[in-house]
Amino acid sequence: MLRILAALVGSLAFAILLAMGERLHGPLNRLFRAALAGAVALLVLIGLAVGTAGVANEAWWAAVIGGLLLALAARLGWKLRRSGRERDDAMRRRPGVPSTNLLPDLRWRKLDKCLTWPERQRARLARESIQGFLAERQSPSLTHEHQSLLVSLERRVPELIDTCLERCQRARPDERRAYVDETLGRLVQIAAEAEQARAEVRAADDQRLQVLHRYFDGKTADASRSELPRS
């Protein structure tokens, strides 16, 4: 009985903990959400145990409590999943350079399944470079070449991965290996171009910022001289 009461009290605090966890970022947020998911799983096990024991012993009050615990666990699990989706949507709408914790992408995830562990790291770095340059799409310093590269990254890179995955479906192991190796090599090459383009764009934007800094430094110096008492 004490365990049931403890489970009920803990589940009532779940929403508060979830709201607190949303203030965390990066690995801390993932660790916190994993802990909450574990708590939901534990609640499911308790509900199953209580409900099963209640049915076996014809203690219907226990069966009802077990059912309530399962329903509560389902509710909390749905809320945890929904908050995760809302967080991902907010990250997608947030401007700027994406986090190194890349958002889930089914296309890249399928490609990862065809790669060895070292190749997955290369693919991840390539994806980070590509998304890093895509985040600069609103920069006023983009040249015509940069804009052309953006179009290629947004349209042709997904097409490249999809075509590779489609060809791998009916390929022999040696053919699949060749498709994957060639595609990964192209992605790494494209990523290097994206990284270089991002560096050029940001350097140009930094230069504009430095010009503004010098402008206001001059205004501040003029104002300071005007405030000096005249002899």
PDB file of N, CA and C in Angstrom, residues 34-139:
ATOM      1  N   ALA A  34      15.486  11.120 -19.890  1.00  0.00           N
ATOM      2  CA  ALA A  34      15.660   9.671 -19.764  1.00  0.00           C
ATOM      3  C   ALA A  34      15.233   9.192 -18.381  1.00  0.00           C
ATOM      4  N   ALA A  35      15.557   9.997 -17.352  1.00  0.00           N
ATOM      5  CA  ALA A  35      15.151   9.649 -15.994  1.00  0.00           C
ATOM      6  C   ALA A  35      13.626   9.665 -15.864  1.00  0.00           C
ATOM      7  N   LEU A  36      12.985  10.652 -16.464  1.00  0.00           N
ATOM      8  CA  LEU A  36      11.521  10.705 -16.418  1.00  0.00           C
ATOM      9  C   LEU A  36      10.907   9.536 -17.168  1.00  0.00           C
ATOM     10  N   ALA A  37      11.498   9.169 -18.297  1.00  0.00           N
ATOM     11  CA  ALA A  37      11.000   8.012 -19.042  1.00  0.00           C
ATOM     12  C   ALA A  37      11.138   6.746 -18.205  1.00  0.00           C
ATOM     13  N   GLY A  38      12.252   6.639 -17.461  1.00  0.00           N
ATOM     14  CA  GLY A  38      12.413   5.496 -16.570  1.00  0.00           C
ATOM     15  C   GLY A  38      11.368   5.475 -15.471  1.00  0.00           C
ATOM     16  N   ALA A  39      11.017   6.663 -14.970  1.00  0.00           N
ATOM     17  CA  ALA A  39       9.975   6.738 -13.942  1.00  0.00           C
ATOM     18  C   ALA A  39       8.625   6.284 -14.488  1.00  0.00           C
ATOM     19  N   VAL A  40       8.329   6.661 -15.728  1.00  0.00           N
ATOM     20  CA  VAL A  40       7.081   6.215 -16.355  1.00  0.00           C
ATOM     21  C   VAL A  40       7.077   4.695 -16.518  1.00  0.00           C
ATOM     22  N   ALA A  41       8.220   4.141 -16.949  1.00  0.00           N
ATOM     23  CA  ALA A  41       8.312   2.690 -17.104  1.00  0.00           C
ATOM     24  C   ALA A  41       8.125   1.983 -15.767  1.00  0.00           C
ATOM     25  N   LEU A  42       8.705   2.541 -14.706  1.00  0.00           N
ATOM     26  CA  LEU A  42       8.535   1.957 -13.376  1.00  0.00           C
ATOM     27  C   LEU A  42       7.082   2.003 -12.943  1.00  0.00           C
ATOM     28  N   LEU A  43       6.396   3.091 -13.259  1.00  0.00           N
ATOM     29  CA  LEU A  43       4.991   3.215 -12.919  1.00  0.00           C
ATOM     30  C   LEU A  43       4.162   2.169 -13.657  1.00  0.00           C
ATOM     31  N   VAL A  44       4.535   1.896 -14.908  1.00  0.00           N
ATOM     32  CA  VAL A  44       3.838   0.849 -15.674  1.00  0.00           C
ATOM     33  C   VAL A  44       4.015  -0.505 -14.995  1.00  0.00           C
ATOM     34  N   LEU A  45       5.247  -0.805 -14.574  1.00  0.00           N
ATOM     35  CA  LEU A  45       5.509  -2.092 -13.919  1.00  0.00           C
ATOM     36  C   LEU A  45       4.726  -2.216 -12.612  1.00  0.00           C
ATOM     37  N   ILE A  46       4.685  -1.122 -11.848  1.00  0.00           N
ATOM     38  CA  ILE A  46       3.924  -1.161 -10.593  1.00  0.00           C
ATOM     39  C   ILE A  46       2.446  -1.371 -10.870  1.00  0.00           C
ATOM     40  N   GLY A  47       1.927  -0.661 -11.875  1.00  0.00           N
ATOM     41  CA  GLY A  47       0.517  -0.829 -12.220  1.00  0.00           C
ATOM     42  C   GLY A  47       0.199  -2.244 -12.649  1.00  0.00           C
ATOM     43  N   LEU A  48       1.077  -2.827 -13.459  1.00  0.00           N
ATOM     44  CA  LEU A  48       0.865  -4.208 -13.889  1.00  0.00           C
ATOM     45  C   LEU A  48       0.908  -5.172 -12.707  1.00  0.00           C
ATOM     46  N   ALA A  49       1.882  -4.969 -11.813  1.00  0.00           N
ATOM     47  CA  ALA A  49       2.008  -5.862 -10.661  1.00  0.00           C
ATOM     48  C   ALA A  49       0.792  -5.762  -9.746  1.00  0.00           C
ATOM     49  N   VAL A  50       0.379  -4.536  -9.455  1.00  0.00           N
ATOM     50  CA  VAL A  50      -0.775  -4.349  -8.567  1.00  0.00           C
ATOM     51  C   VAL A  50      -2.048  -4.880  -9.212  1.00  0.00           C
ATOM     52  N   GLY A  51      -2.246  -4.564 -10.485  1.00  0.00           N
ATOM     53  CA  GLY A  51      -3.444  -5.035 -11.162  1.00  0.00           C
ATOM     54  C   GLY A  51      -3.495  -6.537 -11.288  1.00  0.00           C
ATOM     55  N   THR A  52      -2.369  -7.155 -11.633  1.00  0.00           N
ATOM     56  CA  THR A  52      -2.332  -8.615 -11.766  1.00  0.00           C
ATOM     57  C   THR A  52      -2.571  -9.297 -10.422  1.00  0.00           C
ATOM     58  N   ALA A  53      -1.935  -8.767  -9.373  1.00  0.00           N
ATOM     59  CA  ALA A  53      -2.146  -9.345  -8.037  1.00  0.00           C
ATOM     60  C   ALA A  53      -3.597  -9.183  -7.598  1.00  0.00           C
ATOM     61  N   GLY A  54      -4.192  -8.052  -7.935  1.00  0.00           N
ATOM     62  CA  GLY A  54      -5.580  -7.839  -7.556  1.00  0.00           C
ATOM     63  C   GLY A  54      -6.522  -8.807  -8.243  1.00  0.00           C
ATOM     64  N   VAL A  55      -6.293  -9.052  -9.540  1.00  0.00           N
ATOM     65  CA  VAL A  55      -7.139  -9.998 -10.270  1.00  0.00           C
ATOM     66  C   VAL A  55      -6.934 -11.410  -9.760  1.00  0.00           C
ATOM     67  N   ALA A  56      -5.659 -11.780  -9.503  1.00  0.00           N
ATOM     68  CA  ALA A  56      -5.369 -13.139  -9.045  1.00  0.00           C
ATOM     69  C   ALA A  56      -5.982 -13.421  -7.682  1.00  0.00           C
ATOM     70  N   ASN A  57      -6.013 -12.422  -6.803  1.00  0.00           N
ATOM     71  CA  ASN A  57      -6.527 -12.603  -5.443  1.00  0.00           C
ATOM     72  C   ASN A  57      -7.960 -12.099  -5.292  1.00  0.00           C
ATOM     73  N   GLU A  58      -8.572 -11.728  -6.440  1.00  0.00           N
ATOM     74  CA  GLU A  58      -9.942 -11.216  -6.432  1.00  0.00           C
ATOM     75  C   GLU A  58     -10.085  -9.997  -5.526  1.00  0.00           C
ATOM     76  N   ALA A  59      -9.006  -9.241  -5.442  1.00  0.00           N
ATOM     77  CA  ALA A  59      -9.050  -7.966  -4.717  1.00  0.00           C
ATOM     78  C   ALA A  59      -9.270  -6.876  -5.752  1.00  0.00           C
ATOM     79  N   TRP A  60     -10.520  -6.618  -6.047  1.00  0.00           N
ATOM     80  CA  TRP A  60     -10.837  -5.747  -7.168  1.00  0.00           C
ATOM     81  C   TRP A  60     -10.409  -4.303  -6.941  1.00  0.00           C
ATOM     82  N   TRP A  61     -10.324  -3.911  -5.695  1.00  0.00           N
ATOM     83  CA  TRP A  61      -9.839  -2.553  -5.437  1.00  0.00           C
ATOM     84  C   TRP A  61      -8.394  -2.392  -5.917  1.00  0.00           C
ATOM     85  N   ALA A  62      -7.591  -3.470  -5.716  1.00  0.00           N
ATOM     86  CA  ALA A  62      -6.208  -3.421  -6.187  1.00  0.00           C
ATOM     87  C   ALA A  62      -6.153  -3.428  -7.708  1.00  0.00           C
ATOM     88  N   ALA A  63      -7.062  -4.190  -8.332  1.00  0.00           N
ATOM     89  CA  ALA A  63      -7.098  -4.210  -9.795  1.00  0.00           C
ATOM     90  C   ALA A  63      -7.450  -2.839 -10.355  1.00  0.00           C
ATOM     91  N   VAL A  64      -8.381  -2.164  -9.673  1.00  0.00           N
ATOM     92  CA  VAL A  64      -8.762  -0.820 -10.114  1.00  0.00           C
ATOM     93  C   VAL A  64      -7.591   0.149  -9.972  1.00  0.00           C
ATOM     94  N   ILE A  65      -6.894   0.052  -8.838  1.00  0.00           N
ATOM     95  CA  ILE A  65      -5.731   0.930  -8.626  1.00  0.00           C
ATOM     96  C   ILE A  65      -4.658   0.649  -9.671  1.00  0.00           C
ATOM     97  N   GLY A  66      -4.440  -0.634  -9.966  1.00  0.00           N
ATOM     98  CA  GLY A  66      -3.463  -0.975 -10.996  1.00  0.00           C
ATOM     99  C   GLY A  66      -3.838  -0.391 -12.342  1.00  0.00           C
ATOM    100  N   GLY A  67      -5.147  -0.453 -12.675  1.00  0.00           N
ATOM    101  CA  GLY A  67      -5.596   0.144 -13.932  1.00  0.00           C
ATOM    102  C   GLY A  67      -5.412   1.647 -13.959  1.00  0.00           C
ATOM    103  N   LEU A  68      -5.679   2.287 -12.814  1.00  0.00           N
ATOM    104  CA  LEU A  68      -5.491   3.728 -12.732  1.00  0.00           C
ATOM    105  C   LEU A  68      -4.017   4.107 -12.906  1.00  0.00           C
ATOM    106  N   LEU A  69      -3.143   3.311 -12.304  1.00  0.00           N
ATOM    107  CA  LEU A  69      -1.712   3.576 -12.447  1.00  0.00           C
ATOM    108  C   LEU A  69      -1.269   3.427 -13.901  1.00  0.00           C
ATOM    109  N   LEU A  70      -1.794   2.417 -14.597  1.00  0.00           N
ATOM    110  CA  LEU A  70      -1.446   2.238 -16.006  1.00  0.00           C
ATOM    111  C   LEU A  70      -1.959   3.399 -16.845  1.00  0.00           C
ATOM    112  N   ALA A  71      -3.202   3.830 -16.551  1.00  0.00           N
ATOM    113  CA  ALA A  71      -3.749   4.964 -17.293  1.00  0.00           C
ATOM    114  C   ALA A  71      -2.939   6.228 -17.039  1.00  0.00           C
ATOM    115  N   LEU A  72      -2.521   6.399 -15.783  1.00  0.00           N
ATOM    116  CA  LEU A  72      -1.714   7.567 -15.445  1.00  0.00           C
ATOM    117  C   LEU A  72      -0.352   7.507 -16.128  1.00  0.00           C
ATOM    118  N   ALA A  73       0.241   6.320 -16.164  1.00  0.00           N
ATOM    119  CA  ALA A  73       1.525   6.168 -16.839  1.00  0.00           C
ATOM    120  C   ALA A  73       1.399   6.471 -18.331  1.00  0.00           C
ATOM    121  N   ALA A  74       0.295   6.014 -18.943  1.00  0.00           N
ATOM    122  CA  ALA A  74       0.086   6.298 -20.360  1.00  0.00           C
ATOM    123  C   ALA A  74      -0.060   7.795 -20.599  1.00  0.00           C
ATOM    124  N   ARG A  75      -0.780   8.462 -19.710  1.00  0.00           N
ATOM    125  CA  ARG A  75      -0.950   9.912 -19.816  1.00  0.00           C
ATOM    126  C   ARG A  75       0.382  10.642 -19.690  1.00  0.00           C
ATOM    127  N   LEU A  76       1.176  10.253 -18.693  1.00  0.00           N
ATOM    128  CA  LEU A  76       2.461  10.911 -18.471  1.00  0.00           C
ATOM    129  C   LEU A  76       3.428  10.631 -19.621  1.00  0.00           C
ATOM    130  N   GLY A  77       3.405   9.390 -20.127  1.00  0.00           N
ATOM    131  CA  GLY A  77       4.264   9.066 -21.263  1.00  0.00           C
ATOM    132  C   GLY A  77       3.895   9.870 -22.494  1.00  0.00           C
ATOM    133  N   TRP A  78       2.592  10.046 -22.715  1.00  0.00           N
ATOM    134  CA  TRP A  78       2.144  10.851 -23.860  1.00  0.00           C
ATOM    135  C   TRP A  78       2.572  12.300 -23.690  1.00  0.00           C
ATOM    136  N   LYS A  79       2.481  12.805 -22.471  1.00  0.00           N
ATOM    137  CA  LYS A  79       2.875  14.191 -22.221  1.00  0.00           C
ATOM    138  C   LYS A  79       4.379  14.367 -22.409  1.00  0.00           C
ATOM    139  N   LEU A  80       5.165  13.380 -21.969  1.00  0.00           N
ATOM    140  CA  LEU A  80       6.615  13.457 -22.152  1.00  0.00           C
ATOM    141  C   LEU A  80       6.970  13.449 -23.633  1.00  0.00           C
ATOM    142  N   ARG A  81       6.317  12.582 -24.393  1.00  0.00           N
ATOM    143  CA  ARG A  81       6.581  12.516 -25.831  1.00  0.00           C
ATOM    144  C   ARG A  81       6.155  13.805 -26.523  1.00  0.00           C
ATOM    145  N   ARG A  82       5.015  14.354 -26.120  1.00  0.00           N
ATOM    146  CA  ARG A  82       4.522  15.581 -26.749  1.00  0.00           C
ATOM    147  C   ARG A  82       5.448  16.756 -26.449  1.00  0.00           C
ATOM    148  N   SER A  83       5.935  16.842 -25.216  1.00  0.00           N
ATOM    149  CA  SER A  83       6.838  17.938 -24.876  1.00  0.00           C
ATOM    150  C   SER A  83       8.133  17.833 -25.666  1.00  0.00           C
ATOM    151  N   GLY A  84       8.593  16.588 -25.925  1.00  0.00           N
ATOM    152  CA  GLY A  84       9.786  16.415 -26.733  1.00  0.00           C
ATOM    153  C   GLY A  84       9.581  16.896 -28.158  1.00  0.00           C
ATOM    154  N   ARG A  85       8.406  16.596 -28.731  1.00  0.00           N
ATOM    155  CA  ARG A  85       8.116  17.068 -30.083  1.00  0.00           C
ATOM    156  C   ARG A  85       8.017  18.586 -30.135  1.00  0.00           C
ATOM    157  N   GLU A  86       7.378  19.175 -29.125  1.00  0.00           N
ATOM    158  CA  GLU A  86       7.276  20.632 -29.101  1.00  0.00           C
ATOM    159  C   GLU A  86       8.653  21.272 -28.985  1.00  0.00           C
ATOM    160  N   ARG A  87       9.533  20.639 -28.218  1.00  0.00           N
ATOM    161  CA  ARG A  87      10.894  21.179 -28.071  1.00  0.00           C
ATOM    162  C   ARG A  87      11.637  21.104 -29.406  1.00  0.00           C
ATOM    163  N   ASP A  88      11.484  19.990 -30.113  1.00  0.00           N
ATOM    164  CA  ASP A  88      12.130  19.851 -31.425  1.00  0.00           C
ATOM    165  C   ASP A  88      11.591  20.876 -32.411  1.00  0.00           C
ATOM    166  N   ASP A  89      10.267  21.102 -32.378  1.00  0.00           N
ATOM    167  CA  ASP A  89       9.676  22.102 -33.280  1.00  0.00           C
ATOM    168  C   ASP A  89      10.223  23.495 -32.974  1.00  0.00           C
ATOM    169  N   ALA A  90      10.372  23.791 -31.679  1.00  0.00           N
ATOM    170  CA  ALA A  90      10.911  25.098 -31.309  1.00  0.00           C
ATOM    171  C   ALA A  90      12.350  25.252 -31.787  1.00  0.00           C
ATOM    172  N   MET A  91      13.120  24.182 -31.721  1.00  0.00           N
ATOM    173  CA  MET A  91      14.497  24.238 -32.194  1.00  0.00           C
ATOM    174  C   MET A  91      14.553  24.437 -33.703  1.00  0.00           C
ATOM    175  N   ARG A  92      13.610  23.825 -34.423  1.00  0.00           N
ATOM    176  CA  ARG A  92      13.590  24.003 -35.873  1.00  0.00           C
ATOM    177  C   ARG A  92      13.256  25.437 -36.254  1.00  0.00           C
ATOM    178  N   ARG A  93      12.429  26.098 -35.437  1.00  0.00           N
ATOM    179  CA  ARG A  93      12.046  27.474 -35.742  1.00  0.00           C
ATOM    180  C   ARG A  93      13.091  28.480 -35.267  1.00  0.00           C
ATOM    181  N   ARG A  94      14.035  28.050 -34.437  1.00  0.00           N
ATOM    182  CA  ARG A  94      15.016  28.963 -33.867  1.00  0.00           C
ATOM    183  C   ARG A  94      16.075  29.305 -34.908  1.00  0.00           C
ATOM    184  N   PRO A  95      16.323  30.591 -35.148  1.00  0.00           N
ATOM    185  CA  PRO A  95      17.359  30.955 -36.115  1.00  0.00           C
ATOM    186  C   PRO A  95      18.747  30.724 -35.556  1.00  0.00           C
ATOM    187  N   GLY A  96      19.725  30.717 -36.440  1.00  0.00           N
ATOM    188  CA  GLY A  96      21.106  30.590 -36.014  1.00  0.00           C
ATOM    189  C   GLY A  96      21.682  29.233 -36.346  1.00  0.00           C
ATOM    190  N   VAL A  97      22.896  29.018 -35.909  1.00  0.00           N
ATOM    191  CA  VAL A  97      23.590  27.780 -36.206  1.00  0.00           C
ATOM    192  C   VAL A  97      22.978  26.656 -35.394  1.00  0.00           C
ATOM    193  N   PRO A  98      22.663  25.528 -36.019  1.00  0.00           N
ATOM    194  CA  PRO A  98      22.059  24.428 -35.272  1.00  0.00           C
ATOM    195  C   PRO A  98      23.021  23.840 -34.266  1.00  0.00           C
ATOM    196  N   SER A  99      22.468  23.230 -33.250  1.00  0.00           N
ATOM    197  CA  SER A  99      23.286  22.590 -32.237  1.00  0.00           C
ATOM    198  C   SER A  99      24.015  21.398 -32.829  1.00  0.00           C
ATOM    199  N   THR A 100      25.121  21.017 -32.168  1.00  0.00           N
ATOM    200  CA  THR A 100      25.806  19.814 -32.614  1.00  0.00           C
ATOM    201  C   THR A 100      24.951  18.580 -32.359  1.00  0.00           C
ATOM    202  N   ASN A 101      23.963  18.680 -31.475  1.00  0.00           N
ATOM    203  CA  ASN A 101      23.004  17.604 -31.300  1.00  0.00           C
ATOM    204  C   ASN A 101      21.949  17.737 -32.391  1.00  0.00           C
ATOM    205  N   LEU A 102      22.196  17.083 -33.500  1.00  0.00           N
ATOM    206  CA  LEU A 102      21.368  17.281 -34.678  1.00  0.00           C
ATOM    207  C   LEU A 102      19.968  16.746 -34.451  1.00  0.00           C
ATOM    208  N   LEU A 103      19.017  17.424 -35.055  1.00  0.00           N
ATOM    209  CA  LEU A 103      17.638  16.989 -34.967  1.00  0.00           C
ATOM    210  C   LEU A 103      17.447  15.691 -35.737  1.00  0.00           C
ATOM    211  N   PRO A 104      16.520  14.844 -35.280  1.00  0.00           N
ATOM    212  CA  PRO A 104      16.309  13.568 -35.971  1.00  0.00           C
ATOM    213  C   PRO A 104      15.933  13.779 -37.429  1.00  0.00           C
ATOM    214  N   ASP A 105      16.514  12.986 -38.307  1.00  0.00           N
ATOM    215  CA  ASP A 105      16.205  13.032 -39.720  1.00  0.00           C
ATOM    216  C   ASP A 105      16.203  11.599 -40.230  1.00  0.00           C
ATOM    217  N   LEU A 106      15.051  11.134 -40.701  1.00  0.00           N
ATOM    218  CA  LEU A 106      14.902   9.739 -41.112  1.00  0.00           C
ATOM    219  C   LEU A 106      15.854   9.391 -42.236  1.00  0.00           C
ATOM    220  N   ARG A 107      16.093  10.338 -43.125  1.00  0.00           N
ATOM    221  CA  ARG A 107      16.970  10.080 -44.278  1.00  0.00           C
ATOM    222  C   ARG A 107      18.398   9.788 -43.816  1.00  0.00           C
ATOM    223  N   TRP A 108      18.936  10.652 -42.973  1.00  0.00           N
ATOM    224  CA  TRP A 108      20.295  10.448 -42.476  1.00  0.00           C
ATOM    225  C   TRP A 108      20.362   9.235 -41.562  1.00  0.00           C
ATOM    226  N   ARG A 109      19.302   8.958 -40.822  1.00  0.00           N
ATOM    227  CA  ARG A 109      19.289   7.804 -39.933  1.00  0.00           C
ATOM    228  C   ARG A 109      19.351   6.506 -40.732  1.00  0.00           C
ATOM    229  N   LYS A 110      18.646   6.449 -41.847  1.00  0.00           N
ATOM    230  CA  LYS A 110      18.709   5.262 -42.701  1.00  0.00           C
ATOM    231  C   LYS A 110      20.100   5.091 -43.292  1.00  0.00           C
ATOM    232  N   LEU A 111      20.721   6.208 -43.664  1.00  0.00           N
ATOM    233  CA  LEU A 111      22.079   6.132 -44.195  1.00  0.00           C
ATOM    234  C   LEU A 111      23.044   5.621 -43.129  1.00  0.00           C
ATOM    235  N   ASP A 112      22.852   6.047 -41.884  1.00  0.00           N
ATOM    236  CA  ASP A 112      23.731   5.598 -40.802  1.00  0.00           C
ATOM    237  C   ASP A 112      23.731   4.074 -40.663  1.00  0.00           C
ATOM    238  N   LYS A 113      22.583   3.455 -40.937  1.00  0.00           N
ATOM    239  CA  LYS A 113      22.483   2.003 -40.795  1.00  0.00           C
ATOM    240  C   LYS A 113      23.354   1.269 -41.807  1.00  0.00           C
ATOM    241  N   CYS A 114      23.717   1.949 -42.873  1.00  0.00           N
ATOM    242  CA  CYS A 114      24.568   1.335 -43.895  1.00  0.00           C
ATOM    243  C   CYS A 114      26.046   1.594 -43.648  1.00  0.00           C
ATOM    244  N   LEU A 115      26.374   2.345 -42.592  1.00  0.00           N
ATOM    245  CA  LEU A 115      27.745   2.782 -42.366  1.00  0.00           C
ATOM    246  C   LEU A 115      28.358   2.076 -41.168  1.00  0.00           C
ATOM    247  N   THR A 116      29.680   1.996 -41.186  1.00  0.00           N
ATOM    248  CA  THR A 116      30.400   1.551 -39.997  1.00  0.00           C
ATOM    249  C   THR A 116      30.478   2.711 -39.006  1.00  0.00           C
ATOM    250  N   TRP A 117      30.957   2.421 -37.785  1.00  0.00           N
ATOM    251  CA  TRP A 117      31.002   3.473 -36.778  1.00  0.00           C
ATOM    252  C   TRP A 117      31.881   4.644 -37.199  1.00  0.00           C
ATOM    253  N   PRO A 118      33.120   4.411 -37.710  1.00  0.00           N
ATOM    254  CA  PRO A 118      33.915   5.575 -38.151  1.00  0.00           C
ATOM    255  C   PRO A 118      33.242   6.347 -39.277  1.00  0.00           C
ATOM    256  N   GLU A 119      32.554   5.643 -40.171  1.00  0.00           N
ATOM    257  CA  GLU A 119      31.870   6.319 -41.272  1.00  0.00           C
ATOM    258  C   GLU A 119      30.707   7.154 -40.750  1.00  0.00           C
ATOM    259  N   ARG A 120      30.062   6.691 -39.692  1.00  0.00           N
ATOM    260  CA  ARG A 120      28.964   7.472 -39.111  1.00  0.00           C
ATOM    261  C   ARG A 120      29.471   8.791 -38.551  1.00  0.00           C
ATOM    262  N   GLN A 121      30.666   8.769 -37.973  1.00  0.00           N
ATOM    263  CA  GLN A 121      31.231  10.016 -37.458  1.00  0.00           C
ATOM    264  C   GLN A 121      31.531  10.978 -38.603  1.00  0.00           C
ATOM    265  N   ARG A 122      32.029  10.467 -39.714  1.00  0.00           N
ATOM    266  CA  ARG A 122      32.283  11.311 -40.880  1.00  0.00           C
ATOM    267  C   ARG A 122      30.964  11.875 -41.421  1.00  0.00           C
ATOM    268  N   ALA A 123      29.941  11.033 -41.457  1.00  0.00           N
ATOM    269  CA  ALA A 123      28.637  11.491 -41.946  1.00  0.00           C
ATOM    270  C   ALA A 123      28.055  12.554 -41.017  1.00  0.00           C
ATOM    271  N   ARG A 124      28.247  12.384 -39.724  1.00  0.00           N
ATOM    272  CA  ARG A 124      27.729  13.365 -38.765  1.00  0.00           C
ATOM    273  C   ARG A 124      28.427  14.707 -38.941  1.00  0.00           C
ATOM    274  N   LEU A 125      29.752  14.677 -39.082  1.00  0.00           N
ATOM    275  CA  LEU A 125      30.484  15.917 -39.291  1.00  0.00           C
ATOM    276  C   LEU A 125      30.075  16.588 -40.592  1.00  0.00           C
ATOM    277  N   ALA A 126      29.846  15.782 -41.620  1.00  0.00           N
ATOM    278  CA  ALA A 126      29.396  16.339 -42.896  1.00  0.00           C
ATOM    279  C   ALA A 126      28.033  17.000 -42.743  1.00  0.00           C
ATOM    280  N   ARG A 127      27.147  16.347 -42.026  1.00  0.00           N
ATOM    281  CA  ARG A 127      25.811  16.919 -41.830  1.00  0.00           C
ATOM    282  C   ARG A 127      25.876  18.207 -41.017  1.00  0.00           C
ATOM    283  N   GLU A 128      26.732  18.246 -39.999  1.00  0.00           N
ATOM    284  CA  GLU A 128      26.873  19.463 -39.202  1.00  0.00           C
ATOM    285  C   GLU A 128      27.367  20.620 -40.065  1.00  0.00           C
ATOM    286  N   SER A 129      28.338  20.358 -40.944  1.00  0.00           N
ATOM    287  CA  SER A 129      28.858  21.418 -41.810  1.00  0.00           C
ATOM    288  C   SER A 129      27.790  21.903 -42.780  1.00  0.00           C
ATOM    289  N   ILE A 130      27.025  20.971 -43.320  1.00  0.00           N
ATOM    290  CA  ILE A 130      25.977  21.339 -44.270  1.00  0.00           C
ATOM    291  C   ILE A 130      24.901  22.180 -43.585  1.00  0.00           C
ATOM    292  N   GLN A 131      24.450  21.731 -42.414  1.00  0.00           N
ATOM    293  CA  GLN A 131      23.408  22.480 -41.717  1.00  0.00           C
ATOM    294  C   GLN A 131      23.946  23.809 -41.183  1.00  0.00           C
ATOM    295  N   GLY A 132      25.230  23.843 -40.857  1.00  0.00           N
ATOM    296  CA  GLY A 132      25.804  25.097 -40.406  1.00  0.00           C
ATOM    297  C   GLY A 132      25.753  26.161 -41.483  1.00  0.00           C
ATOM    298  N   PHE A 133      26.019  25.771 -42.730  1.00  0.00           N
ATOM    299  CA  PHE A 133      25.946  26.748 -43.812  1.00  0.00           C
ATOM    300  C   PHE A 133      24.494  27.081 -44.153  1.00  0.00           C
ATOM    301  N   LEU A 134      23.607  26.098 -44.091  1.00  0.00           N
ATOM    302  CA  LEU A 134      22.195  26.374 -44.352  1.00  0.00           C
ATOM    303  C   LEU A 134      21.635  27.395 -43.364  1.00  0.00           C
ATOM    304  N   ALA A 135      22.186  27.417 -42.154  1.00  0.00           N
ATOM    305  CA  ALA A 135      21.718  28.379 -41.152  1.00  0.00           C
ATOM    306  C   ALA A 135      22.083  29.811 -41.509  1.00  0.00           C
ATOM    307  N   GLU A 136      22.999  29.993 -42.475  1.00  0.00           N
ATOM    308  CA  GLU A 136      23.413  31.330 -42.897  1.00  0.00           C
ATOM    309  C   GLU A 136      22.620  31.827 -44.102  1.00  0.00           C
ATOM    310  N   ARG A 137      21.507  31.178 -44.402  1.00  0.00           N
ATOM    311  CA  ARG A 137      20.757  31.514 -45.631  1.00  0.00           C
ATOM    312  C   ARG A 137      20.226  32.944 -45.636  1.00  0.00           C
ATOM    313  N   GLN A 138      20.086  33.570 -44.470  1.00  0.00           N
ATOM    314  CA  GLN A 138      19.583  34.937 -44.404  1.00  0.00           C
ATOM    315  C   GLN A 138      20.694  35.984 -44.372  1.00  0.00           C
ATOM    316  N   SER A 139      21.929  35.563 -44.502  1.00  0.00           N
ATOM    317  CA  SER A 139      23.038  36.507 -44.411  1.00  0.00           C
ATOM    318  C   SER A 139      23.043  37.467 -45.600  1.00  0.00           C
TER     319      SER A 139
END
